[in-house]
């Protein structure tokens, strides 16, 4: 049984560009959460998707948006990239109220 | 405001030493508490969790944590550490149906 998968593994962009990160949840999971982990910090919650709707959002600007598809996979989009967006982006999946399982992350570098 | 504080940023121990990592939280509502570990080059893994019931929780690899409601604490312990325990440890609070709030992490280095 595959766990949470994310693509791509690494990504390099320049300021002002847009980026899309992808996440496939663990089999049987219907909820996807996204987190940003800056170097030396703990993960910070961006938003959570359930039944293709954004259920909750953290303290991130509107440049960060997402989507969940009928197969429960999810995308994170970031527009107008800033240097400060450089981080490890983590996807976590869960089955409703149960524990979240994390993927390996996508390392985004903004130059 | 909801928050998690981890008091130790970097802990260095010798093999076989005992470990205790501090964690305090501020959270309204029903408390679900977690300890996650991130080994070098690997993704976040759940060490243990507390949802309800016995406040002494046992996790994988010999780790345990005690929920003390009166102190808003959830400290992680291990009686005898091994070199393979070298990793970053994160305390977290929240709900799987909602956001999880992480502490800033404690880096544990074990001298062989």
CSV table of C-alpha atoms in Angstrom, one decimal:
chain,number,residue,atom,x,y,z
A,1,UNK,CA,0.0,0.0,0.0
A,2,UNK,CA,1.6,3.2,-1.2
A,3,UNK,CA,1.8,6.0,1.3
A,4,UNK,CA,1.4,9.7,0.6
A,5,UNK,CA,3.2,10.6,-2.6
A,6,UNK,CA,4.2,14.1,-3.7
A,7,UNK,CA,5.6,15.5,-7.0
A,8,UNK,CA,7.9,16.9,-7.9
A,9,UNK,CA,10.7,16.1,-5.4
A,10,UNK,CA,12.6,19.3,-6.1
A,11,UNK,CA,11.7,22.5,-7.9
A,12,UNK,CA,13.6,25.7,-8.7
A,13,UNK,CA,11.6,28.8,-9.7
A,14,UNK,CA,12.4,32.5,-10.0
A,15,UNK,CA,10.6,35.4,-8.3
A,16,UNK,CA,7.2,36.2,-9.7
A,17,UNK,CA,6.6,32.8,-11.3
A,18,UNK,CA,3.8,30.4,-10.4
A,19,UNK,CA,4.2,26.9,-9.2
A,20,UNK,CA,1.9,23.8,-8.8
A,21,UNK,CA,2.7,21.0,-6.4
A,22,UNK,CA,0.8,17.7,-6.4
A,23,UNK,CA,-0.1,15.2,-3.8
A,24,UNK,CA,-1.7,11.7,-3.9
A,25,UNK,CA,-3.1,10.6,-0.5
A,26,UNK,CA,-2.8,7.3,1.1
A,27,UNK,CA,-5.3,4.7,-0.1
A,28,UNK,CA,-8.6,5.1,1.7
A,29,UNK,CA,-7.9,8.7,2.9
A,30,UNK,CA,-10.3,11.5,2.0
A,31,UNK,CA,-8.7,14.5,3.6
A,32,UNK,CA,-5.6,16.3,2.4
A,33,UNK,CA,-3.7,19.0,4.3
A,34,UNK,CA,-0.8,21.1,3.1
A,35,UNK,CA,2.0,22.5,5.3
A,36,UNK,CA,5.0,24.8,4.7
A,37,UNK,CA,8.2,23.9,6.5
A,38,UNK,CA,10.9,26.6,6.3
A,39,UNK,CA,14.5,25.6,7.1
A,40,UNK,CA,14.9,25.0,10.8
A,41,UNK,CA,11.3,25.5,11.6
A,42,UNK,CA,8.3,23.3,12.3
A,43,UNK,CA,5.7,22.8,9.6
A,44,UNK,CA,3.0,25.5,9.3
A,45,UNK,CA,-0.5,24.7,8.3
A,46,UNK,CA,-1.6,26.2,4.9
A,47,UNK,CA,-5.0,24.7,4.3
A,48,UNK,CA,-7.0,21.5,4.4
A,49,UNK,CA,-9.3,20.0,1.7
A,50,UNK,CA,-12.2,17.6,2.3
A,51,UNK,CA,-14.9,16.6,-0.2
A,52,UNK,CA,-13.2,19.0,-2.8
A,53,UNK,CA,-13.8,22.0,-0.5
A,54,UNK,CA,-11.3,24.0,1.5
A,55,UNK,CA,-12.3,23.2,5.0
A,56,UNK,CA,-9.8,25.3,7.0
A,57,UNK,CA,-7.1,27.7,6.2
A,58,UNK,CA,-4.0,28.9,8.0
A,59,UNK,CA,-2.4,32.3,8.0
A,60,UNK,CA,-1.2,32.4,4.4
A,61,UNK,CA,-2.0,35.0,1.7
A,62,UNK,CA,-4.4,34.4,-1.2
A,63,UNK,CA,-1.3,33.7,-3.4
A,64,UNK,CA,-1.6,30.2,-2.0
A,65,UNK,CA,-4.5,28.3,-3.4
A,66,UNK,CA,-5.4,24.7,-3.7
A,67,UNK,CA,-7.7,22.1,-5.2
A,68,UNK,CA,-8.9,18.6,-4.4
A,69,UNK,CA,-10.0,16.3,-7.1
A,70,UNK,CA,-12.8,13.6,-7.0
A,71,UNK,CA,-10.1,10.9,-6.5
A,72,UNK,CA,-8.9,12.9,-3.4
A,73,UNK,CA,-5.6,13.9,-4.9
A,74,UNK,CA,-4.7,17.5,-4.4
A,75,UNK,CA,-2.8,20.4,-5.8
A,76,UNK,CA,-1.2,23.4,-4.1
A,77,UNK,CA,-0.7,26.5,-6.3
A,78,UNK,CA,1.5,29.5,-5.4
A,79,UNK,CA,1.4,32.6,-7.5
A,80,UNK,CA,3.8,35.5,-7.7
A,81,UNK,CA,6.5,33.6,-5.9
A,82,UNK,CA,8.7,35.4,-3.4
A,83,UNK,CA,12.1,34.5,-2.1
A,84,UNK,CA,10.5,33.7,1.3
A,85,UNK,CA,8.3,31.0,-0.3
A,86,UNK,CA,11.4,28.8,-0.5
A,87,UNK,CA,10.6,25.9,1.8
A,88,UNK,CA,9.7,22.2,2.0
A,89,UNK,CA,6.0,21.8,1.2
A,90,UNK,CA,4.4,18.8,2.9
A,91,UNK,CA,1.2,17.1,2.1
A,92,UNK,CA,-0.6,15.0,4.7
A,93,UNK,CA,-3.6,12.8,4.3
A,94,UNK,CA,-6.0,11.4,6.8
A,95,UNK,CA,-9.3,9.5,6.9
A,96,UNK,CA,-11.7,12.0,8.4
A,97,UNK,CA,-10.9,12.4,12.1
A,98,UNK,CA,-7.9,10.0,12.3
A,99,UNK,CA,-4.2,10.8,12.3
A,100,UNK,CA,-2.5,12.5,9.4
A,101,UNK,CA,0.2,10.7,7.4
A,102,UNK,CA,2.9,12.9,5.8
A,103,UNK,CA,4.5,12.6,2.4
A,104,UNK,CA,8.2,13.2,1.7
A,105,UNK,CA,7.6,16.8,0.6
A,106,UNK,CA,8.5,19.0,-2.3
A,107,UNK,CA,11.6,21.2,-1.9
A,108,UNK,CA,10.9,24.6,-3.5
A,109,UNK,CA,13.7,27.0,-4.1
A,110,UNK,CA,12.9,30.5,-5.3
A,111,UNK,CA,15.8,32.5,-6.8
B,1,UNK,CA,-3.9,31.8,20.6
B,2,UNK,CA,-3.1,28.2,19.8
B,3,UNK,CA,0.6,27.4,20.1
B,4,UNK,CA,3.2,24.8,20.9
B,5,UNK,CA,6.5,25.5,22.7
B,6,UNK,CA,9.5,23.2,22.6
B,7,UNK,CA,12.1,24.5,25.1
B,8,UNK,CA,15.2,22.7,23.8
B,9,UNK,CA,16.4,23.6,20.3
B,10,UNK,CA,19.3,21.2,20.3
B,11,UNK,CA,20.0,18.4,22.7
B,12,UNK,CA,23.2,16.4,22.6
B,13,UNK,CA,23.4,13.0,24.5
B,14,UNK,CA,25.6,10.0,24.7
B,15,UNK,CA,24.3,6.6,23.8
B,16,UNK,CA,22.4,4.9,26.6
B,17,UNK,CA,21.6,8.3,28.3
B,18,UNK,CA,18.0,9.0,29.2
B,19,UNK,CA,16.0,11.5,27.2
B,20,UNK,CA,13.3,14.0,28.0
B,21,UNK,CA,12.2,16.6,25.6
B,22,UNK,CA,9.9,19.3,26.8
B,23,UNK,CA,6.6,20.4,25.2
B,24,UNK,CA,4.0,22.9,26.4
B,25,UNK,CA,0.9,23.9,24.5
B,26,UNK,CA,-1.9,26.4,24.4
B,27,UNK,CA,-5.0,25.2,22.7
B,28,UNK,CA,-8.7,25.6,23.1
B,29,UNK,CA,-11.1,22.7,22.9
B,30,UNK,CA,-10.5,19.0,22.8
B,31,UNK,CA,-6.7,18.4,22.9
B,32,UNK,CA,-5.1,15.9,20.6
B,33,UNK,CA,-1.3,15.7,21.1
B,34,UNK,CA,1.4,14.3,18.9
B,35,UNK,CA,5.1,13.7,18.7
B,36,UNK,CA,6.5,13.4,15.2
B,37,UNK,CA,10.1,12.5,14.2
B,38,UNK,CA,12.0,13.5,11.1
B,39,UNK,CA,15.1,11.3,10.6
B,40,UNK,CA,17.8,12.8,8.3
B,41,UNK,CA,16.6,12.7,4.7
B,42,UNK,CA,13.2,11.1,5.6
B,43,UNK,CA,9.7,12.4,5.9
B,44,UNK,CA,7.8,13.1,9.1
B,45,UNK,CA,6.7,10.0,11.0
B,46,UNK,CA,4.3,9.8,13.9
B,47,UNK,CA,6.0,8.6,17.1
B,48,UNK,CA,3.0,8.6,19.3
B,49,UNK,CA,-0.3,10.3,19.9
B,50,UNK,CA,-2.7,11.1,22.7
B,51,UNK,CA,-6.4,11.5,22.0
B,52,UNK,CA,-8.0,10.5,25.3
B,53,UNK,CA,-7.7,8.0,28.2
B,54,UNK,CA,-4.5,7.0,29.8
B,55,UNK,CA,-2.2,10.1,29.9
B,56,UNK,CA,0.9,7.9,29.7
B,57,UNK,CA,1.2,7.1,26.0
B,58,UNK,CA,3.6,4.6,24.6
B,59,UNK,CA,4.9,4.9,21.0
B,60,UNK,CA,7.2,3.3,18.6
B,61,UNK,CA,10.9,2.6,19.2
B,62,UNK,CA,10.6,2.7,23.0
B,63,UNK,CA,9.4,6.3,23.2
B,64,UNK,CA,6.7,7.4,25.6
B,65,UNK,CA,5.0,10.7,26.5
B,66,UNK,CA,2.9,11.9,29.4
B,67,UNK,CA,0.0,14.3,29.1
B,68,UNK,CA,-0.2,16.5,32.2
B,69,UNK,CA,-3.4,18.6,31.7
B,70,UNK,CA,-2.7,20.9,34.7
B,71,UNK,CA,0.7,21.8,33.3
B,72,UNK,CA,-0.4,21.9,29.6
B,73,UNK,CA,2.6,19.7,28.9
B,74,UNK,CA,3.3,16.6,26.8
B,75,UNK,CA,6.9,15.7,27.4
B,76,UNK,CA,8.6,13.0,25.4
B,77,UNK,CA,10.8,10.4,27.1
B,78,UNK,CA,13.0,7.5,26.3
B,79,UNK,CA,15.0,5.6,29.0
B,80,UNK,CA,18.0,4.8,26.9
B,81,UNK,CA,18.8,6.5,23.5
B,82,UNK,CA,20.6,5.0,20.6
B,83,UNK,CA,22.7,6.6,17.9
B,84,UNK,CA,19.8,5.8,15.5
B,85,UNK,CA,17.6,8.2,17.4
B,86,UNK,CA,19.5,11.1,15.9
B,87,UNK,CA,16.7,13.2,14.3
B,88,UNK,CA,14.5,16.3,14.6
B,89,UNK,CA,11.5,15.9,17.0
B,90,UNK,CA,8.3,17.9,16.7
B,91,UNK,CA,5.6,18.2,19.3
B,92,UNK,CA,2.2,19.1,17.8
B,93,UNK,CA,-1.4,19.8,18.9
B,94,UNK,CA,-4.6,19.8,16.9
B,95,UNK,CA,-7.1,17.6,15.2
B,96,UNK,CA,-6.9,15.3,12.2
B,97,UNK,CA,-10.1,16.9,11.1
B,98,UNK,CA,-8.5,20.3,11.2
B,99,UNK,CA,-5.1,21.8,11.4
B,100,UNK,CA,-2.1,20.5,13.4
B,101,UNK,CA,0.1,23.1,15.0
B,102,UNK,CA,3.7,22.2,15.3
B,103,UNK,CA,6.4,23.4,17.6
B,104,UNK,CA,9.7,24.6,16.2
B,105,UNK,CA,11.4,21.3,16.8
B,106,UNK,CA,14.2,19.9,18.8
B,107,UNK,CA,17.3,18.5,17.1
B,108,UNK,CA,18.6,15.5,18.9
B,109,UNK,CA,22.2,14.5,18.3
B,110,UNK,CA,23.5,11.2,19.8
B,111,UNK,CA,27.3,10.7,20.4
B,112,UNK,CA,28.2,7.1,19.6
